[in-house]
mmCIF file of C-alpha atoms in Angstrom:
data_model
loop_
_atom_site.group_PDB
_atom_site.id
_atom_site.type_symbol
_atom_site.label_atom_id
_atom_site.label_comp_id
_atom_site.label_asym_id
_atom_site.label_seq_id
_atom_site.Cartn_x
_atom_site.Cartn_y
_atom_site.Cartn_z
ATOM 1 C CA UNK A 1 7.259 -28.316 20.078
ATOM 2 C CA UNK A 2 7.905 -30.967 17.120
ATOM 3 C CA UNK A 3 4.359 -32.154 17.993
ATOM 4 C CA UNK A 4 3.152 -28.542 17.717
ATOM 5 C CA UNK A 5 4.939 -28.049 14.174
ATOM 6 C CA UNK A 6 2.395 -31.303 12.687
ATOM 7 C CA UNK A 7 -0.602 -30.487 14.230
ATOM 8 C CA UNK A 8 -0.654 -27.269 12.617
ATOM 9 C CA UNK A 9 0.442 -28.651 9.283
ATOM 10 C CA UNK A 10 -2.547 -31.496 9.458
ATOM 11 C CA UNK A 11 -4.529 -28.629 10.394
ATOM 12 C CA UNK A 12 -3.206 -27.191 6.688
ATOM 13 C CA UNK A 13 -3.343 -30.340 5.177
ATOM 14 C CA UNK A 14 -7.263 -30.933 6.009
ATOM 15 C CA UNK A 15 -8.318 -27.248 5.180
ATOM 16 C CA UNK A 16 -6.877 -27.138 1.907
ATOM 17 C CA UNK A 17 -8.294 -30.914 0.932
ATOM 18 C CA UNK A 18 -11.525 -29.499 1.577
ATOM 19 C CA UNK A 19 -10.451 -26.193 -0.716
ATOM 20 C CA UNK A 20 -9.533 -28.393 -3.268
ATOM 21 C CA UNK A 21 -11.916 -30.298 -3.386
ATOM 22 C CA UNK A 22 -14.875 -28.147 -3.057
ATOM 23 C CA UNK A 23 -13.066 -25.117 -5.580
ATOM 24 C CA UNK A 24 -10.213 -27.178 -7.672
ATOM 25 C CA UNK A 25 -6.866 -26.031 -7.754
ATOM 26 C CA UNK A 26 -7.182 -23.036 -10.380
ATOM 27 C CA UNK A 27 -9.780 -21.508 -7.777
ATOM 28 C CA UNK A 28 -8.430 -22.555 -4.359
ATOM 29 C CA UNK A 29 -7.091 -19.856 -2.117
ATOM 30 C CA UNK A 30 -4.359 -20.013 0.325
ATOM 31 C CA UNK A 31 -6.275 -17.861 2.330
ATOM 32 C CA UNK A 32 -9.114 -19.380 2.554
ATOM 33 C CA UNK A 33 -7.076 -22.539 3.400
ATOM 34 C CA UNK A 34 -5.236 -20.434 6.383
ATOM 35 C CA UNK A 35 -8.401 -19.214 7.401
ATOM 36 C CA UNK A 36 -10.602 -22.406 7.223
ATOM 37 C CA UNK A 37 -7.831 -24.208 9.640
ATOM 38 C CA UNK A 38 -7.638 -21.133 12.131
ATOM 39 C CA UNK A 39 -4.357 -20.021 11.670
ATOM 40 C CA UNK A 40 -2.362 -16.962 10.004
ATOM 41 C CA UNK A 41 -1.792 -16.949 6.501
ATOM 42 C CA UNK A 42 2.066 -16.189 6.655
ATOM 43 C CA UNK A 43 2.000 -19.581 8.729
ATOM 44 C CA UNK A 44 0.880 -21.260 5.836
ATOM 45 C CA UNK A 45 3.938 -20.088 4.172
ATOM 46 C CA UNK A 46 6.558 -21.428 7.065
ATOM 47 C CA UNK A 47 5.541 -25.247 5.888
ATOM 48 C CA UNK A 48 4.960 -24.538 2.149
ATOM 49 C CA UNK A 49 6.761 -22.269 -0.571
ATOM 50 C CA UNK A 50 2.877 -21.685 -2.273
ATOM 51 C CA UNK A 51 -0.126 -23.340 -3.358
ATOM 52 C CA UNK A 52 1.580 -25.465 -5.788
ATOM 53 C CA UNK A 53 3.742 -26.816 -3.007
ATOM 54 C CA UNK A 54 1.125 -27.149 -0.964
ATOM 55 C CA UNK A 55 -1.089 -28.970 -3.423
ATOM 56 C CA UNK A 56 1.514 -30.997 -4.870
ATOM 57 C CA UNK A 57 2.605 -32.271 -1.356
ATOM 58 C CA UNK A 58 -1.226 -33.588 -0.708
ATOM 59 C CA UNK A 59 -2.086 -35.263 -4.249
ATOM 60 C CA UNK A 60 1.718 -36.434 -5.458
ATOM 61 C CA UNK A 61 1.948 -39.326 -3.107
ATOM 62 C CA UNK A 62 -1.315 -40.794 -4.515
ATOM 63 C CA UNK A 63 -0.699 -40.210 -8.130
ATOM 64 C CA UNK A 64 3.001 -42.140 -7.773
ATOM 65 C CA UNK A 65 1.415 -45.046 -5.721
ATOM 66 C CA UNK A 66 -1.579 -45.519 -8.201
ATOM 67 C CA UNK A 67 0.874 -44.999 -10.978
ATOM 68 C CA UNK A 68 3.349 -47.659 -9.721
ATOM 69 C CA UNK A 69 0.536 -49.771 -8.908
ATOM 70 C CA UNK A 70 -1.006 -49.590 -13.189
ATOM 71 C CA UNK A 71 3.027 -49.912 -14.460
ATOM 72 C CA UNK A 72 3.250 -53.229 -11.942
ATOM 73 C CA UNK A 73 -0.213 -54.391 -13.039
ATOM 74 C CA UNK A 74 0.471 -53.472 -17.056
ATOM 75 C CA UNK A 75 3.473 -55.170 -17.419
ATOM 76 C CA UNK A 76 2.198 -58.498 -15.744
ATOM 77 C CA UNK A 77 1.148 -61.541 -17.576
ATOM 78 C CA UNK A 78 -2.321 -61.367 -17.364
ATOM 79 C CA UNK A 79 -5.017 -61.616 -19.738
ATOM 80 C CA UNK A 80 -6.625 -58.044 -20.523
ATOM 81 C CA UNK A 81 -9.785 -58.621 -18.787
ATOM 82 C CA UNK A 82 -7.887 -58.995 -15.362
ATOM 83 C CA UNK A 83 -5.964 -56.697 -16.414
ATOM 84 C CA UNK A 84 -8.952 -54.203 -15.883
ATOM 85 C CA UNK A 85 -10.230 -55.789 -12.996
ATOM 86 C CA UNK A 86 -6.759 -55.783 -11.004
ATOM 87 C CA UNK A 87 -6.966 -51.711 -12.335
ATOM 88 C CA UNK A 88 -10.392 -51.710 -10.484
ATOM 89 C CA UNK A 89 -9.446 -52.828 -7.414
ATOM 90 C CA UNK A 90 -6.163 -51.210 -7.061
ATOM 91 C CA UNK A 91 -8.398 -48.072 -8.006
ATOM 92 C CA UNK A 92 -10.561 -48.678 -5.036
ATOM 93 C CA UNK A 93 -7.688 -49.783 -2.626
ATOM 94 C CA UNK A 94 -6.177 -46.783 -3.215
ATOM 95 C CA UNK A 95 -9.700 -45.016 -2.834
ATOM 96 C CA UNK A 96 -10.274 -45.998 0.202
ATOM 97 C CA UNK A 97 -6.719 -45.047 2.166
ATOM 98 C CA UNK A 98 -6.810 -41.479 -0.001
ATOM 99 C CA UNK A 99 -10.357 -40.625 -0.591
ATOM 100 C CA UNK A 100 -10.509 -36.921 -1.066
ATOM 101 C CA UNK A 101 -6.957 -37.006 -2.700
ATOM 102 C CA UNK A 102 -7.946 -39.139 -5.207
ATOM 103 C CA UNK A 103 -11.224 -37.463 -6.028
ATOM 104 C CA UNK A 104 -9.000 -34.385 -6.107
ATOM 105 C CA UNK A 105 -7.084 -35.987 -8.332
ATOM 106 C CA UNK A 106 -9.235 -37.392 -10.799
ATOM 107 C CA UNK A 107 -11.289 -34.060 -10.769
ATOM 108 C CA UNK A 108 -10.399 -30.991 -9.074
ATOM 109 C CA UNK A 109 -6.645 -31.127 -10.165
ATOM 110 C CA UNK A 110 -6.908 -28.638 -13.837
ATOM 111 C CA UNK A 111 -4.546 -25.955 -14.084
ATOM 112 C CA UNK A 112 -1.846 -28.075 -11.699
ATOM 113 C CA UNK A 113 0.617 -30.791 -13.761
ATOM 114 C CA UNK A 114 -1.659 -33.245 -12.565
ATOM 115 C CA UNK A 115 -4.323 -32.196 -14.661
ATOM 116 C CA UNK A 116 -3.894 -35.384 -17.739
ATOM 117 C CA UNK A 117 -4.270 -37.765 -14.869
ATOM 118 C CA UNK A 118 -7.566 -38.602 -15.908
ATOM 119 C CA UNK A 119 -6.589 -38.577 -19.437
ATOM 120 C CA UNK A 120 -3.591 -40.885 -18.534
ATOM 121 C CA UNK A 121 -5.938 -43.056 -16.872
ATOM 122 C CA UNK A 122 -8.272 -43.580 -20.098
ATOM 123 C CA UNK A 123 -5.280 -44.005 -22.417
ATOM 124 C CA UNK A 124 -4.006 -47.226 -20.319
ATOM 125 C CA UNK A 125 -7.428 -48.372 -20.055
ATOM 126 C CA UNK A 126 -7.931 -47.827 -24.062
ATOM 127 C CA UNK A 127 -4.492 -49.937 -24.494
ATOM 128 C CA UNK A 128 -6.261 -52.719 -22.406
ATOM 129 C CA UNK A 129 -9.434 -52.850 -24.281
ATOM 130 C CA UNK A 130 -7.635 -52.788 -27.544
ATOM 131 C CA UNK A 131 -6.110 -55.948 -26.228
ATOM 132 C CA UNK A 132 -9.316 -57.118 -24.589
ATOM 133 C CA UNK A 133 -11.595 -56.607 -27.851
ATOM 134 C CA UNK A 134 -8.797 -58.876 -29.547
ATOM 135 C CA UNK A 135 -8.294 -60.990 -27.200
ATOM 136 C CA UNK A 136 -12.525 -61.998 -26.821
ATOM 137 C CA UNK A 137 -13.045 -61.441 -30.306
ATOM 138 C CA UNK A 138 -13.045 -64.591 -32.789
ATOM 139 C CA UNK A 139 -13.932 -62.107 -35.642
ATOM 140 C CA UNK A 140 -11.280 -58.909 -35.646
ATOM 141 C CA UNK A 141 -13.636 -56.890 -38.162
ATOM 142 C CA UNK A 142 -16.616 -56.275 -35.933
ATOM 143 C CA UNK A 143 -15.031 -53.260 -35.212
ATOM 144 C CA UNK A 144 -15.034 -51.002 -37.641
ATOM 145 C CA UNK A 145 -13.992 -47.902 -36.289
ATOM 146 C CA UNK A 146 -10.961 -48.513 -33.399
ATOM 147 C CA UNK A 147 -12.027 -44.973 -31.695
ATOM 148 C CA UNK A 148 -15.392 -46.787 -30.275
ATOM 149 C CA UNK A 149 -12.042 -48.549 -28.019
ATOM 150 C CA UNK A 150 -11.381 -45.276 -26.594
ATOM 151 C CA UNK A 151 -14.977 -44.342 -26.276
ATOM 152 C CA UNK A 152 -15.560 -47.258 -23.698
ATOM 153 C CA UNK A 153 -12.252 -46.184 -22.253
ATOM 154 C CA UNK A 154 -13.933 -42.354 -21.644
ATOM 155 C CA UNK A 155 -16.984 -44.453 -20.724
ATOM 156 C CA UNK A 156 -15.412 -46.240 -18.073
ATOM 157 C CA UNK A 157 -13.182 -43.397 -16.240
ATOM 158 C CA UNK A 158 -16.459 -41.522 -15.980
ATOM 159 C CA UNK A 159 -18.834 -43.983 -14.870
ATOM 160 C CA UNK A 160 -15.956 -45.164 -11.985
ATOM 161 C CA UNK A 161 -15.489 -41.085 -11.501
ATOM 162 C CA UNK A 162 -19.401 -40.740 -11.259
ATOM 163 C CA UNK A 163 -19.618 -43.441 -8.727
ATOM 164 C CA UNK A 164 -16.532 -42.174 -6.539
ATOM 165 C CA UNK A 165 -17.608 -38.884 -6.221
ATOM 166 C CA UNK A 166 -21.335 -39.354 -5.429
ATOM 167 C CA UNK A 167 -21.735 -42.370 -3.126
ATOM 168 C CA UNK A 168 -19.505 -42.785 0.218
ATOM 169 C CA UNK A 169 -20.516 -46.869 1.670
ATOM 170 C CA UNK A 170 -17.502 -48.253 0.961
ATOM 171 C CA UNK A 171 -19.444 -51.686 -0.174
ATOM 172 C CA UNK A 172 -22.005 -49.957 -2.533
ATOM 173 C CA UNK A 173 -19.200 -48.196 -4.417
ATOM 174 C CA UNK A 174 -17.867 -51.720 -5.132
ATOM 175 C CA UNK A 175 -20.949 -53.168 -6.169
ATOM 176 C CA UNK A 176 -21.553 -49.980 -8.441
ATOM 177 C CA UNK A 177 -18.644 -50.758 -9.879
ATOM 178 C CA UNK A 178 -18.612 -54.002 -10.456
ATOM 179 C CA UNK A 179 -22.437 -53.889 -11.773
ATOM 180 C CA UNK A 180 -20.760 -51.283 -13.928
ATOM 181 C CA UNK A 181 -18.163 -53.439 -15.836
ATOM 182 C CA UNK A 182 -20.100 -56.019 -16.254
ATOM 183 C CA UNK A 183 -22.986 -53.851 -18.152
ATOM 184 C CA UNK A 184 -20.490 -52.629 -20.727
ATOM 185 C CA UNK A 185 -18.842 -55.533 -21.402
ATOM 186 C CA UNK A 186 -21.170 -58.938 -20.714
ATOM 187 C CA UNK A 187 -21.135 -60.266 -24.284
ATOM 188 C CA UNK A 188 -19.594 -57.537 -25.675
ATOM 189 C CA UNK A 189 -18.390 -59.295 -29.112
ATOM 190 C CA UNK A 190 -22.223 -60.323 -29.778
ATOM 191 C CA UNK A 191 -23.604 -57.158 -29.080
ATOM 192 C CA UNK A 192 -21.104 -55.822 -31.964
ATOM 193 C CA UNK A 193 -21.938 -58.081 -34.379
ATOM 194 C CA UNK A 194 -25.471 -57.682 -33.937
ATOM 195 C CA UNK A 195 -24.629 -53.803 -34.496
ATOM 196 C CA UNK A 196 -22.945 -54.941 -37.821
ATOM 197 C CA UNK A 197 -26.374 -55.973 -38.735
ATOM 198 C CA UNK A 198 -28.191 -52.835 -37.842
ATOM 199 C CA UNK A 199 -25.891 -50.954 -39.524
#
């Protein structure tokens, strides 16, 4: 019977990742969710209290590992640039257990109290290229406006977003990525001080 009781919560658990992730929270419907896994909607209702329980049960186990995972990797003594590539791989560690729950995450989740997570994401990655662009940088007054930081930050989430959501070999996503970082920040500090002289 206890064997009964999961199968038919899996069977919740993969219909409503698919809601999710095709509709987003806001515009996910339970019963859609009951009737995409083939059972009644009050059964739905015997394993969780709504669609906030529901959707919090499938996407808060991800957000608490990758968060513990960016605290342990923050508060490390590393410089900042492997600071973003541990962040990276973590990223894609985590991507590759959790796929749709992360993509959920990143962008299906508005209108749940997951919906910052992306926001989160591109503040810690804006502390770590303050860091980084002062770190690399001989000269600390090539940049001359500190919001270009969070720029790269926005840059970055959505590029890494981009590539999650659209590409599914597990290798190519890597490379993608990797190809990624390295475009926006190979030589970085000479690239802003020819700007200076554009400017």
């Amino acid at each position: 019977m206890q064997y009964l009781k999961q199968e038919v919560k899996q069977r919740i658990v993969l219909s409503a990742l698919a809601e999710f992730k095709e509709k987003g929270y806001t515009a996910a419907s339970i019963r859609n969710i009951a009737s995409n896994a083939n059972i009644a909607l009050g059964t739905v209702y015997k394993y969780f209290k709504n669609k906030e329980d529901l959707f919090n049960t499938i996407i808060e186990p991800v957000y608490q590992d990758f968060s513990y995972e960016i605290n342990k990797i923050m508060i490390a003594e590393l410089n900042s640039f492997d600071t973003l590539i541990d962040i990276k791989d973590k990223l894609l560690e985590i991507f590759e257990r959790n796929t749709l729950e992360l993509l959920i995450l990143f962008g299906k989740s508005k209108g749940s109290k997951y919906e910052h997570f992306k926001n989160e994401l591109v503040e810690t990655l804006q502390k770590v290229l303050e860091k980084e662009v002062f770190y690399r940088f001989e000269d600390k007054e090539i940049i001359q406006d500190p919001f270009i930081i969070r720029v790269f930050a926005i840059t970055l989430v959505e590029g890494v977003y981009t590539i999650l959501k659209t590409q599914e070999d597990g290798v190519r996503i890597r490379a993608l990525i990797d190809q990624f970082i390295y475009l926006l920040f190979i030589d970085i500090d000479k690239r802003f001080k020819e700007m200076i002289h554009i400017l």
